[in-house]
Short mmCIF file of C-alpha atoms in Angstrom, two decimals:
data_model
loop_
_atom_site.label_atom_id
_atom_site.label_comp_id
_atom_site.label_asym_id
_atom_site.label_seq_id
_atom_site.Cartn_x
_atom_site.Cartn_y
_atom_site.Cartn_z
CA UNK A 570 26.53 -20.61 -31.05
CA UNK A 571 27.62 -17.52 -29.42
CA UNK A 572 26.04 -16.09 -26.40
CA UNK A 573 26.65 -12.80 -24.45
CA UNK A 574 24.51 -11.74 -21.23
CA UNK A 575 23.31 -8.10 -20.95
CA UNK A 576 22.42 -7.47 -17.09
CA UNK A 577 19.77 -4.95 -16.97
CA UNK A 578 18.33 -4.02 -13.57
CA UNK A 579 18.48 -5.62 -9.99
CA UNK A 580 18.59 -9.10 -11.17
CA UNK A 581 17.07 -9.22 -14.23
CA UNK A 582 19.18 -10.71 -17.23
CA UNK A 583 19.25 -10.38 -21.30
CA UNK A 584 20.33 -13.70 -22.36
CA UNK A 585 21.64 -12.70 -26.21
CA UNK A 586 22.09 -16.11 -28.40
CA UNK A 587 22.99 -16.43 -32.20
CA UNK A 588 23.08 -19.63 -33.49
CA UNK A 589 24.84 -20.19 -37.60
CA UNK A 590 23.11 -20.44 -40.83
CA UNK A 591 24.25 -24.06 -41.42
CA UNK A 592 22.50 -25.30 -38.18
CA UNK A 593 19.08 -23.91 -39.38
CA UNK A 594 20.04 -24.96 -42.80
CA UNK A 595 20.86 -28.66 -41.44
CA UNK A 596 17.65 -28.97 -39.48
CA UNK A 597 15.29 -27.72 -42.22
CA UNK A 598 16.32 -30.08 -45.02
CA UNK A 599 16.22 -32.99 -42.77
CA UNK A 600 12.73 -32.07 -41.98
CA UNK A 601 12.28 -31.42 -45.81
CA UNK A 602 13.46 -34.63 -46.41
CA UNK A 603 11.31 -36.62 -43.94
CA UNK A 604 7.91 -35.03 -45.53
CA UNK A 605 9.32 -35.59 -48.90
CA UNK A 606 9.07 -39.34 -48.39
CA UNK A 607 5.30 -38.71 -47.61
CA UNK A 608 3.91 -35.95 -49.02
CA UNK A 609 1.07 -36.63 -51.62
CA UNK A 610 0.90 -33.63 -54.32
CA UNK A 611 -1.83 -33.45 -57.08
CA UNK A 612 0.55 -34.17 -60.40
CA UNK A 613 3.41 -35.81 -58.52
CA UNK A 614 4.30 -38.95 -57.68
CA UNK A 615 4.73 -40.12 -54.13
CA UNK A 616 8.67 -39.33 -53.00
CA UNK A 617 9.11 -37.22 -56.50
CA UNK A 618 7.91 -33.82 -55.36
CA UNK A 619 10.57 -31.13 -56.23
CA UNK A 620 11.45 -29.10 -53.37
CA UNK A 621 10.87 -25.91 -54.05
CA UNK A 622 6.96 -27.05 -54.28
CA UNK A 623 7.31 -29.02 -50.94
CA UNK A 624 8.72 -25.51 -49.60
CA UNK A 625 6.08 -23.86 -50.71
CA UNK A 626 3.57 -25.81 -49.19
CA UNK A 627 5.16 -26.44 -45.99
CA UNK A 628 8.12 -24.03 -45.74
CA UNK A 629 6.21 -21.73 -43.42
CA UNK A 630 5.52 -24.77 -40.78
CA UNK A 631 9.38 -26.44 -41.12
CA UNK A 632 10.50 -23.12 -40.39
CA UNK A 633 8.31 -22.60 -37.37
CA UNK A 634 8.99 -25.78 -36.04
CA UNK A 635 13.03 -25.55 -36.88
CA UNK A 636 13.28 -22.35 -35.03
CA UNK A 637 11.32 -23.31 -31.66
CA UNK A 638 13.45 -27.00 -31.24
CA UNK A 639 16.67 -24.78 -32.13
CA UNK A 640 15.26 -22.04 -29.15
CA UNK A 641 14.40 -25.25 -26.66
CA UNK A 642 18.19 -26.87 -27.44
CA UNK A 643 20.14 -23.93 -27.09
CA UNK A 644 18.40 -22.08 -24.12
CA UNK A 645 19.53 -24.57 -21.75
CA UNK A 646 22.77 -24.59 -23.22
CA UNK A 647 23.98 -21.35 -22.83
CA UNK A 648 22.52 -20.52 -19.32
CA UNK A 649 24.49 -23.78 -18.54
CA UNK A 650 27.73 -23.23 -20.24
CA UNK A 651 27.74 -18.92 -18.42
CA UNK A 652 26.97 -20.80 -14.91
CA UNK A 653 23.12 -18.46 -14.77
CA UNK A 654 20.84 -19.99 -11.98
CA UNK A 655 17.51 -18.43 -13.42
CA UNK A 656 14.63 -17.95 -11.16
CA UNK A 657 12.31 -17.21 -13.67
CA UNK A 658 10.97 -18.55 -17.09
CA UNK A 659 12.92 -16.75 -19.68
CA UNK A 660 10.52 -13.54 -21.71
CA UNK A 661 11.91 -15.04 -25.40
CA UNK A 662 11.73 -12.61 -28.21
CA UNK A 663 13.34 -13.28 -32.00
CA UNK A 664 15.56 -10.51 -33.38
CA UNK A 665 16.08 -12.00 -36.53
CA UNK A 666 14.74 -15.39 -38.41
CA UNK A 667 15.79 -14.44 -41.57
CA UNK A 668 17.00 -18.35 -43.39
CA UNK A 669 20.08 -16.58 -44.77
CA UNK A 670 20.91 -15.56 -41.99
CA UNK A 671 22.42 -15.91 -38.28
CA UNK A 672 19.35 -16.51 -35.84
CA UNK A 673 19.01 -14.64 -33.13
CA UNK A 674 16.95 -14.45 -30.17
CA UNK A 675 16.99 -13.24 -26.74
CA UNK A 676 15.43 -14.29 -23.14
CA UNK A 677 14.98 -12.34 -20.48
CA UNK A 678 14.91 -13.72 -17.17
CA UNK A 679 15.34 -12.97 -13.27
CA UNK A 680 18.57 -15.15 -11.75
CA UNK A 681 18.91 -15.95 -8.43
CA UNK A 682 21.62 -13.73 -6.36
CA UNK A 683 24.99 -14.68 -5.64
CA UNK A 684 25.50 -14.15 -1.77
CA UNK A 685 28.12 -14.15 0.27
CA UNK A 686 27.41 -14.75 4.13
CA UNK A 687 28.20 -12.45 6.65
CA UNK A 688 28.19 -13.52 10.18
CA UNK A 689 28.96 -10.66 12.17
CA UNK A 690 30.06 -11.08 15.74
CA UNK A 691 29.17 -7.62 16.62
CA UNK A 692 25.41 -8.22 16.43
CA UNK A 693 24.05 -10.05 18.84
CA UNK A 694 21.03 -12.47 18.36
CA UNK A 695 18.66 -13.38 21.32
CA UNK A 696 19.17 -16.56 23.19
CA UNK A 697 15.47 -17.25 24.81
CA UNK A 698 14.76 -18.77 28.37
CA UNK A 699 11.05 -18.55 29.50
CA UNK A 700 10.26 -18.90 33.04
CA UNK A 701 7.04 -20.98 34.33
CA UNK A 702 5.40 -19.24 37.46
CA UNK A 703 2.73 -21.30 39.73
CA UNK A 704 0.14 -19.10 37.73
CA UNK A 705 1.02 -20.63 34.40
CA UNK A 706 0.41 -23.95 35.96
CA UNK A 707 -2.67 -23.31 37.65
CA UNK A 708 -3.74 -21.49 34.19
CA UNK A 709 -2.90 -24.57 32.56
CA UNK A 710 -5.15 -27.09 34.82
CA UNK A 711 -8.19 -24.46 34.63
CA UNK A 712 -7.89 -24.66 30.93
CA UNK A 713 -7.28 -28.69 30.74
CA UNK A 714 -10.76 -28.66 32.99
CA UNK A 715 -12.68 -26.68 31.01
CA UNK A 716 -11.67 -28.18 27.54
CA UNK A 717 -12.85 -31.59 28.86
CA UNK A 718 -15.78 -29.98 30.55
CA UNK A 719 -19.35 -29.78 29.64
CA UNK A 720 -21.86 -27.52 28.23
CA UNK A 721 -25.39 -27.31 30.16
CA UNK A 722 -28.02 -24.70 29.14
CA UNK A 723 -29.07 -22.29 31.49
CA UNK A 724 -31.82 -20.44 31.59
CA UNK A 725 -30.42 -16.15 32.17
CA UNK A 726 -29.11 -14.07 30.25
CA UNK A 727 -26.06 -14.72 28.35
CA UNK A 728 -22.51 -13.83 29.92
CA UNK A 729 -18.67 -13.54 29.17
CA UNK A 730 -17.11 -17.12 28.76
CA UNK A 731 -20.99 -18.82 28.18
CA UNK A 732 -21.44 -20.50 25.00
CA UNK A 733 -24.39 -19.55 23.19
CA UNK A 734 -26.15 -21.39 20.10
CA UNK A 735 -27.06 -18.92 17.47
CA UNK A 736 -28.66 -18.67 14.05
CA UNK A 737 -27.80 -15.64 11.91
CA UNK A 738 -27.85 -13.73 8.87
CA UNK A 739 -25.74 -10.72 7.91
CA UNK A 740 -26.50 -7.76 5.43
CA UNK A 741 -25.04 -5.31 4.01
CA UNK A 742 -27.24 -2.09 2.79
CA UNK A 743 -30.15 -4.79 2.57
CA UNK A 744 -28.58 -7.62 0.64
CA UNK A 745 -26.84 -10.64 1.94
CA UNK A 746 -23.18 -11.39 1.12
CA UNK A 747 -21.02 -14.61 0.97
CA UNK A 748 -20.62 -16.43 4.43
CA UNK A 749 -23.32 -14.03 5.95
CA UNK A 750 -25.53 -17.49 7.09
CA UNK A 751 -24.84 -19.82 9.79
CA UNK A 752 -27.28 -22.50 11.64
CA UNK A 753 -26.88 -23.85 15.39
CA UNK A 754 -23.55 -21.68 15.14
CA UNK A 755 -21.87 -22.29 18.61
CA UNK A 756 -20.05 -19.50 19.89
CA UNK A 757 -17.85 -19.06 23.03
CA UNK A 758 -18.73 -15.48 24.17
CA UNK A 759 -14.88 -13.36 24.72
CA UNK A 760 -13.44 -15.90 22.33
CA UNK A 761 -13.23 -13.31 19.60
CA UNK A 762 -13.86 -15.48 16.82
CA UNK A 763 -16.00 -13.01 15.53
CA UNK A 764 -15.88 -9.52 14.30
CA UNK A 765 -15.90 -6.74 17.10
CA UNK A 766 -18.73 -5.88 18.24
CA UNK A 767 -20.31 -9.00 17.73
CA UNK A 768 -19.58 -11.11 20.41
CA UNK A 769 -20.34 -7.56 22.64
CA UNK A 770 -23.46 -7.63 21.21
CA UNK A 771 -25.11 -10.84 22.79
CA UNK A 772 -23.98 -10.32 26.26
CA UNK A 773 -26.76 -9.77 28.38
CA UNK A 774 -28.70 -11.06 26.07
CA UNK A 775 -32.09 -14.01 26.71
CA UNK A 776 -32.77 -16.83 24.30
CA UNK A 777 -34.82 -14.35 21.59
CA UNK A 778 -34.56 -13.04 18.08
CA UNK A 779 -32.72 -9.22 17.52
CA UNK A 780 -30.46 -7.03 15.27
CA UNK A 781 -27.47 -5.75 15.85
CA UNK A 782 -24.84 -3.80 14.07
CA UNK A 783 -20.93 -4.50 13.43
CA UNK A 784 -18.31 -3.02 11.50
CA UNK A 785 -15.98 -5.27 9.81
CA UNK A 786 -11.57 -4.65 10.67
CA UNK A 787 -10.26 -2.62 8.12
CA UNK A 788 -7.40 -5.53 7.56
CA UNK A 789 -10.37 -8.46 7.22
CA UNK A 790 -9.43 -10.93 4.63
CA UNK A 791 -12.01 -10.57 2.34
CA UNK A 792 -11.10 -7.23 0.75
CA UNK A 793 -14.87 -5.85 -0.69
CA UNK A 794 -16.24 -7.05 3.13
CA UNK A 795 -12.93 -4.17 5.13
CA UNK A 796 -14.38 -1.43 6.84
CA UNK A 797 -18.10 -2.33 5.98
CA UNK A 798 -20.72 -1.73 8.63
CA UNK A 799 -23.43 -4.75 8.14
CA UNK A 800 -26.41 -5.65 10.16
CA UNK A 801 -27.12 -9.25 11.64
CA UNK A 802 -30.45 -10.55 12.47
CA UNK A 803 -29.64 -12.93 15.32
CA UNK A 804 -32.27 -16.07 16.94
CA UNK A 805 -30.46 -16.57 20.26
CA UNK A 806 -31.65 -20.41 20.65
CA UNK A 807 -29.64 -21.38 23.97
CA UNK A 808 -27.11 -19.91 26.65
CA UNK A 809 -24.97 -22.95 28.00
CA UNK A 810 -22.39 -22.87 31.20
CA UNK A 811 -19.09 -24.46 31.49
CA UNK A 812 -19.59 -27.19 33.66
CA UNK A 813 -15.76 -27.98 34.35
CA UNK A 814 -14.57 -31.32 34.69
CA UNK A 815 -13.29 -32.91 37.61
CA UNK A 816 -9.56 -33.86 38.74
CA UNK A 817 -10.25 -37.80 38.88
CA UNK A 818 -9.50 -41.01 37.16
CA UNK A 819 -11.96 -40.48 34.02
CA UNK A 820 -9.89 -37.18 33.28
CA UNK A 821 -6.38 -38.94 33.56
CA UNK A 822 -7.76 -42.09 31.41
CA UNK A 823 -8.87 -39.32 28.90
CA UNK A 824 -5.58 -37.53 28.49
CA UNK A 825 -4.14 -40.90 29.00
CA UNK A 826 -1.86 -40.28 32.05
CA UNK A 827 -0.92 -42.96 34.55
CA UNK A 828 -1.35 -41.21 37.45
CA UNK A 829 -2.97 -41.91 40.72
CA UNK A 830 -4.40 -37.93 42.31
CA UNK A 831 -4.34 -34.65 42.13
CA UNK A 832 -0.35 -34.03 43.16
CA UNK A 833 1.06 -36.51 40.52
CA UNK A 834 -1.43 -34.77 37.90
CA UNK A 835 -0.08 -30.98 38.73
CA UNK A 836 3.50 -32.30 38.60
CA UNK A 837 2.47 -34.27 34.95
CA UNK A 838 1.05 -31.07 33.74
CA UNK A 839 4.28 -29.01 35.05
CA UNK A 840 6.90 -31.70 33.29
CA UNK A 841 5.05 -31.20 29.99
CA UNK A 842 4.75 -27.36 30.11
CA UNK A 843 8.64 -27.43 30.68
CA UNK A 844 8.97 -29.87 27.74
CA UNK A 845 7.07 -27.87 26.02
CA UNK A 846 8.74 -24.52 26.71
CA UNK A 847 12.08 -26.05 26.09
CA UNK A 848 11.23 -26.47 22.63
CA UNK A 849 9.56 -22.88 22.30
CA UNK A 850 12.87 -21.10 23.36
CA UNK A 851 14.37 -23.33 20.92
CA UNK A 852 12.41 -22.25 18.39
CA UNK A 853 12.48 -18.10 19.19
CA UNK A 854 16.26 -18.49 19.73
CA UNK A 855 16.43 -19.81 16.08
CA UNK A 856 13.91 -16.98 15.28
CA UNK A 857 16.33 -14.08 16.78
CA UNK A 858 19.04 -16.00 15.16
CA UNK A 859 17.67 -15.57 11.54
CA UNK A 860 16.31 -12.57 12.32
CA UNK A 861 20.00 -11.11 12.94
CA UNK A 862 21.56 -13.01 10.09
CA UNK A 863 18.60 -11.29 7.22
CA UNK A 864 19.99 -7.77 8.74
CA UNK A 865 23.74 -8.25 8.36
CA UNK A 866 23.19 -10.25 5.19
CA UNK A 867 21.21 -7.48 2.34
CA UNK A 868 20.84 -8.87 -0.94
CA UNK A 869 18.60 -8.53 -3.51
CA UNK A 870 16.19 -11.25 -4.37
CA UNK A 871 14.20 -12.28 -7.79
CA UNK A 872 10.83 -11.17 -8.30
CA UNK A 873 9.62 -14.16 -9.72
CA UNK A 874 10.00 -16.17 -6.73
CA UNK A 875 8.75 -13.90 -4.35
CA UNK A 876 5.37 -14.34 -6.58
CA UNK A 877 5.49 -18.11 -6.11
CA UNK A 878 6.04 -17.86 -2.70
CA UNK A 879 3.16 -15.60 -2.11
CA UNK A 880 1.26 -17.80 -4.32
CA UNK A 881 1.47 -20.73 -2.32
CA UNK A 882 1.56 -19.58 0.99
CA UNK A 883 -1.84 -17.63 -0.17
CA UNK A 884 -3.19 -21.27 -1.50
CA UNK A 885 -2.21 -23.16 1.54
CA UNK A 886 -4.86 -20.22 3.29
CA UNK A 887 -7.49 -20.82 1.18
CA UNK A 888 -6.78 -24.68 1.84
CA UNK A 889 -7.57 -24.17 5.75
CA UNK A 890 -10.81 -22.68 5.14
CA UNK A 891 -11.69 -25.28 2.50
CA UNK A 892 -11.16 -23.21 -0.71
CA UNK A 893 -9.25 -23.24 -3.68
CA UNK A 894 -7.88 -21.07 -6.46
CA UNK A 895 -10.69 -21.99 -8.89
CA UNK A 896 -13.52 -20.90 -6.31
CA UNK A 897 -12.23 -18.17 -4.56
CA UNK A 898 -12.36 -14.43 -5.62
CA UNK A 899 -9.03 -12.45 -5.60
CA UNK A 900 -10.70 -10.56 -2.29
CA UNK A 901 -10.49 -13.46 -0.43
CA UNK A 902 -6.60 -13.20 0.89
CA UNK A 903 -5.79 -11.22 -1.39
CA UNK A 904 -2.27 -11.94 -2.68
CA UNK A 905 -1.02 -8.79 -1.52
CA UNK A 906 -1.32 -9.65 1.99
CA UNK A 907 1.28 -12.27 1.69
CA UNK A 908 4.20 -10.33 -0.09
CA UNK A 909 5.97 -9.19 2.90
CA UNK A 910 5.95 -12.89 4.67
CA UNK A 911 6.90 -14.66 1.40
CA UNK A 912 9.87 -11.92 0.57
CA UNK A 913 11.78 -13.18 3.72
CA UNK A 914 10.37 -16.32 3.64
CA UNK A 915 12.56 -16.23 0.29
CA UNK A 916 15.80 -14.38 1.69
CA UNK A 917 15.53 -17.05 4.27
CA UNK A 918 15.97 -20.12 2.04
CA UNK A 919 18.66 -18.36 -0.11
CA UNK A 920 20.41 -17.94 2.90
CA UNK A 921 19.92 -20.87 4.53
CA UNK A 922 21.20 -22.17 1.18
CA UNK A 923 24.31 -20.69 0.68
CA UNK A 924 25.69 -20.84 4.48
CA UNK A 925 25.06 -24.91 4.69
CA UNK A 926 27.50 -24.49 1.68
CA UNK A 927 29.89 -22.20 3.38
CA UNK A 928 29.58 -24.98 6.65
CA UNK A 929 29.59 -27.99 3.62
CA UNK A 930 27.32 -29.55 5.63
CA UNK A 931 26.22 -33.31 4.86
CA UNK A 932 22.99 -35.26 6.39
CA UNK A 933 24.06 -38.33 6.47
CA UNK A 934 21.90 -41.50 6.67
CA UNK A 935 22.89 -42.06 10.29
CA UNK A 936 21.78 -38.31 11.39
CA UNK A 937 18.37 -39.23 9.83
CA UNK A 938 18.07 -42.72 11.75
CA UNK A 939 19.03 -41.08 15.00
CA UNK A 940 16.29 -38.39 14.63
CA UNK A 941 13.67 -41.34 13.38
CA UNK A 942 14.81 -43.02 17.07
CA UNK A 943 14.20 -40.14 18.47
CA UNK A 944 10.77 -39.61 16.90
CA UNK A 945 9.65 -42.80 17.34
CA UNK A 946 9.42 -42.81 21.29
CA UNK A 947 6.42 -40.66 20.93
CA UNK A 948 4.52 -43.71 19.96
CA UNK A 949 3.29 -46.68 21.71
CA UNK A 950 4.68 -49.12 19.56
CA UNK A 951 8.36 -47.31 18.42
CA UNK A 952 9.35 -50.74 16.11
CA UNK A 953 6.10 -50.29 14.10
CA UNK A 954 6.56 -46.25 13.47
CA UNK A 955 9.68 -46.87 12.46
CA UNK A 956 8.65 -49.34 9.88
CA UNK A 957 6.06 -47.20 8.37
CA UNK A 958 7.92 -43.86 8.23
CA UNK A 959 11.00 -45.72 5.98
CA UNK A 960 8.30 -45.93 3.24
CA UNK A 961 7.00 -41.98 3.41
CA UNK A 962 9.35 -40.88 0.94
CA UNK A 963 8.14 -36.96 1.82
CA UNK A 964 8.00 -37.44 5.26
CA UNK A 965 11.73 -38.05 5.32
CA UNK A 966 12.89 -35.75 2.70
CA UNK A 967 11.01 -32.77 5.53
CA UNK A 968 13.14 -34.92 8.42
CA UNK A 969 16.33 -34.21 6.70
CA UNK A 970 15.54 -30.41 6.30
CA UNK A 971 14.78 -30.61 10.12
CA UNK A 972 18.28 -32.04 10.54
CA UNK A 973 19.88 -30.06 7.73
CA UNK A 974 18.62 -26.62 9.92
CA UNK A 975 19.73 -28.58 13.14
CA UNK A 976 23.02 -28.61 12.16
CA UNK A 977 23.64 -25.46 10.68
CA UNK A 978 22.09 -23.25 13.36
CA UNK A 979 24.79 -25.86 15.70
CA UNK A 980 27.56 -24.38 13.40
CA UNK A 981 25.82 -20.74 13.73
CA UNK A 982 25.78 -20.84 17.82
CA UNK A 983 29.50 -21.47 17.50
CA UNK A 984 30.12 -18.58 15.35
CA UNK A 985 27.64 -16.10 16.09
CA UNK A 986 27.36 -14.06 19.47
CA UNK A 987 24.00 -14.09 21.76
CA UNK A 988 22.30 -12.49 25.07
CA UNK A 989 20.20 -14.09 27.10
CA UNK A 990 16.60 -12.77 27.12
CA UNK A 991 14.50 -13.74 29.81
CA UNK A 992 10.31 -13.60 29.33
CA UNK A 993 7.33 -14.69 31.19
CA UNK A 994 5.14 -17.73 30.05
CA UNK A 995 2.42 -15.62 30.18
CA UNK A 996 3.73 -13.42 27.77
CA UNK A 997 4.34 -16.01 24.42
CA UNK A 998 0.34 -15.77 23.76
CA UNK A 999 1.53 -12.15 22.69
CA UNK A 1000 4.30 -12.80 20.58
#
């Protein structure tokens, strides 16, 4: 077999393979052979049919089948044997199947790029701290008290922050489209959980039945629904208030605190937001990091991928909203949307890739048990987590990515420059 790879453009790749006569020649008459034994022929006895009628009759077939196993045996052979990493299925075309001669074919595929890491310490990546002001905290209670609240009807007109129940049907030019219907819809008025306008459009509003107009976002996930103006014929059934609920025992045994009054509840709600914030500048200092590594580090990546990429992260939306591939219309996120996201999604894990072999980084067994420890004081009953989660064979192949990326962005802090950047709680809703 002889192979020679053509590179053609970016990272696409002309795998050219000739294989010899006498290994289409061997394969054939073995295959002749075997239907000899069986073949039944009008005038010949069974096992006595001359060859050149068995080739006649089934030449065509042994010669289909002889050239696909010989494609499927030495494919994998000779990316193997020139060290090609393809990232796509190979395009397979046959330049020449003549019997008496060589065969050749040829497969064009996308490989994956070979990279070399750069970690410059002239560019600096952002290392995050996020301060907590009594604002945040007092933010924080309001909204604790209002999620456990409760909602009472009122009878006035309908305000910023009520909750109204609504039915409603939507049009466009007259005729209804798909998700245009909803019954008893309960809306939070300000949330802006619906299109502009239509939130707007109920305030001030009584319990009664009216029409109003909205224009749907020119980026709006369904495609043939951007830009559209459509009418909605509304029945406002009820206007409810936020009743709040109170700082007091039955509040605490909800969230399950054990805590006695107000004071200890403020300073529970300030430990967590701290815990919590620790792990959010965690999480944008890893962010900056990244972000500085994909601009010092340019490389070309395949095609192919980037389609799979976009594929899934586009069926993992439809999955949220309780679709699926089969039922959904290519309007509905359309795949284009996700291109950008999945391309350095892609760059990411190449990356990632290549610089936990430049660290030779190993998770051991012992750096996944420490991090099941650690996970396991979340629950009540630690022994009994830990007992389950050894037999959630995908649950601990994602803990040792966690640790995998734990360790390498330890090796990148150690290498790479930073600057402290300082924000406001207040301002991560924006980011």
């Amino acid at each position: 077999m002889k192979v020679s790879i053509k590179k053609l453009k970016d990272l696409e790749r002309k795998v050219l393979v000739t294989i010899p006569v006498n290994e289409y020649e061997l394969k054939f008459s073995t295959k002749l052979k075997n239907i000899k034994t069986k073949a039944k022929v009008d005038g010949f006895r069974k096992g006595n049919v001359p060859n050149d009628v068995l080739e006649q009759k089934y030449g065509a077939s042994i010669h289909n089948e002889v050239i696909n196993e010989l494609i499927q045996e030495t494919y994998p052979k000779a990316i193997s044997e020139n060290n090609i990493r393809p990232a796509s299925s190979p395009q397979v075309s046959i330049d020449s199947e003549d019997p008496k001669k060589p065969l050749t074919y040829s497969a064009i595929i996308e490989v994956f790029p070979e990279i070399k890491p750069k970690l410059s310490r002239w560019t600096n990546y952002e290392e995050f701290e996020i301060e907590i002001e009594e604002n945040d905290i007092n933010l924080a209670i309001d909204d604790i008290k209002k999620r456990y609240g409760d909602w009472n009807d009122v009878q006035r007109e309908a305000r910023l922050d009520d909750q109204v129940v609504i039915d409603f049907i939507g049009k466009i030019d007259g005729k209804e489209f798909e998700g245009n219907t909803a019954n008893d819809f309960k809306l939070v008025l300000g949330s802006k959980s619906m299109i502009p306008g239509f939130e707007d459009s109920i305030v001030g509003k009584k319990p009664s039945k009216f029409s109003i107009e909205c224009t749907f976002p020119e980026d709006y996930f369904k495609k043939d629904l951007a830009g559209v103006k459509a009418e909605f014929e509304i029945n406002l059934k009820n206007v409810q208030e936020m009743k709040e609920a109170k700082i007091d025992k039955d509040l605490f045994d909800k969230l399950q605190m054990e805590i006695k009054d107000k004071s200890e509840f403020k300073n529970e709600i300030t430990s967590r937001m701290k815990n919590e914030v620790a792990t959010q500048e965690k999480e944008l200092t890893k962010e900056s990091m990244y972000e500085t590594l994909l601009k010092t580090n340019n490389f070309k990546i395949p095609n192919a991928t980037v389609n799979e990429q976009a594929d899934l992260m586009r069926k993992d939306a439809l999955m949220r909203i309780g679709h699926s591939e089969d039922n959904a219309g290519d309007d509905l996120f359309p795949i284009e949307s996700f291109m950008e996201k999945a391309e350095k999604r892609v760059k990411l894990d190449l990356l990632f890739a290549e610089l936990v072999n430049h660290f030779d980084i190993k998770v051991e067994k012992q750096n996944i048990d420490d991090f099941i420890d650690e996970e396991s004081k979340r629950y009540k009953d630690p022994e009994q987590y830990k007992k389950w989660i050894t037999g959630q064979p995908q649950q601990l192949e994602q803990f040792k990515m966690i640790v995998l990326e734990k360790q390498l962005v330890e090796k990148l802090e150690n290498v790479l420059k930073s600057k402290k950047k300082v924000i406001k709680f207040s301002e991560l809703a924006n980011r």
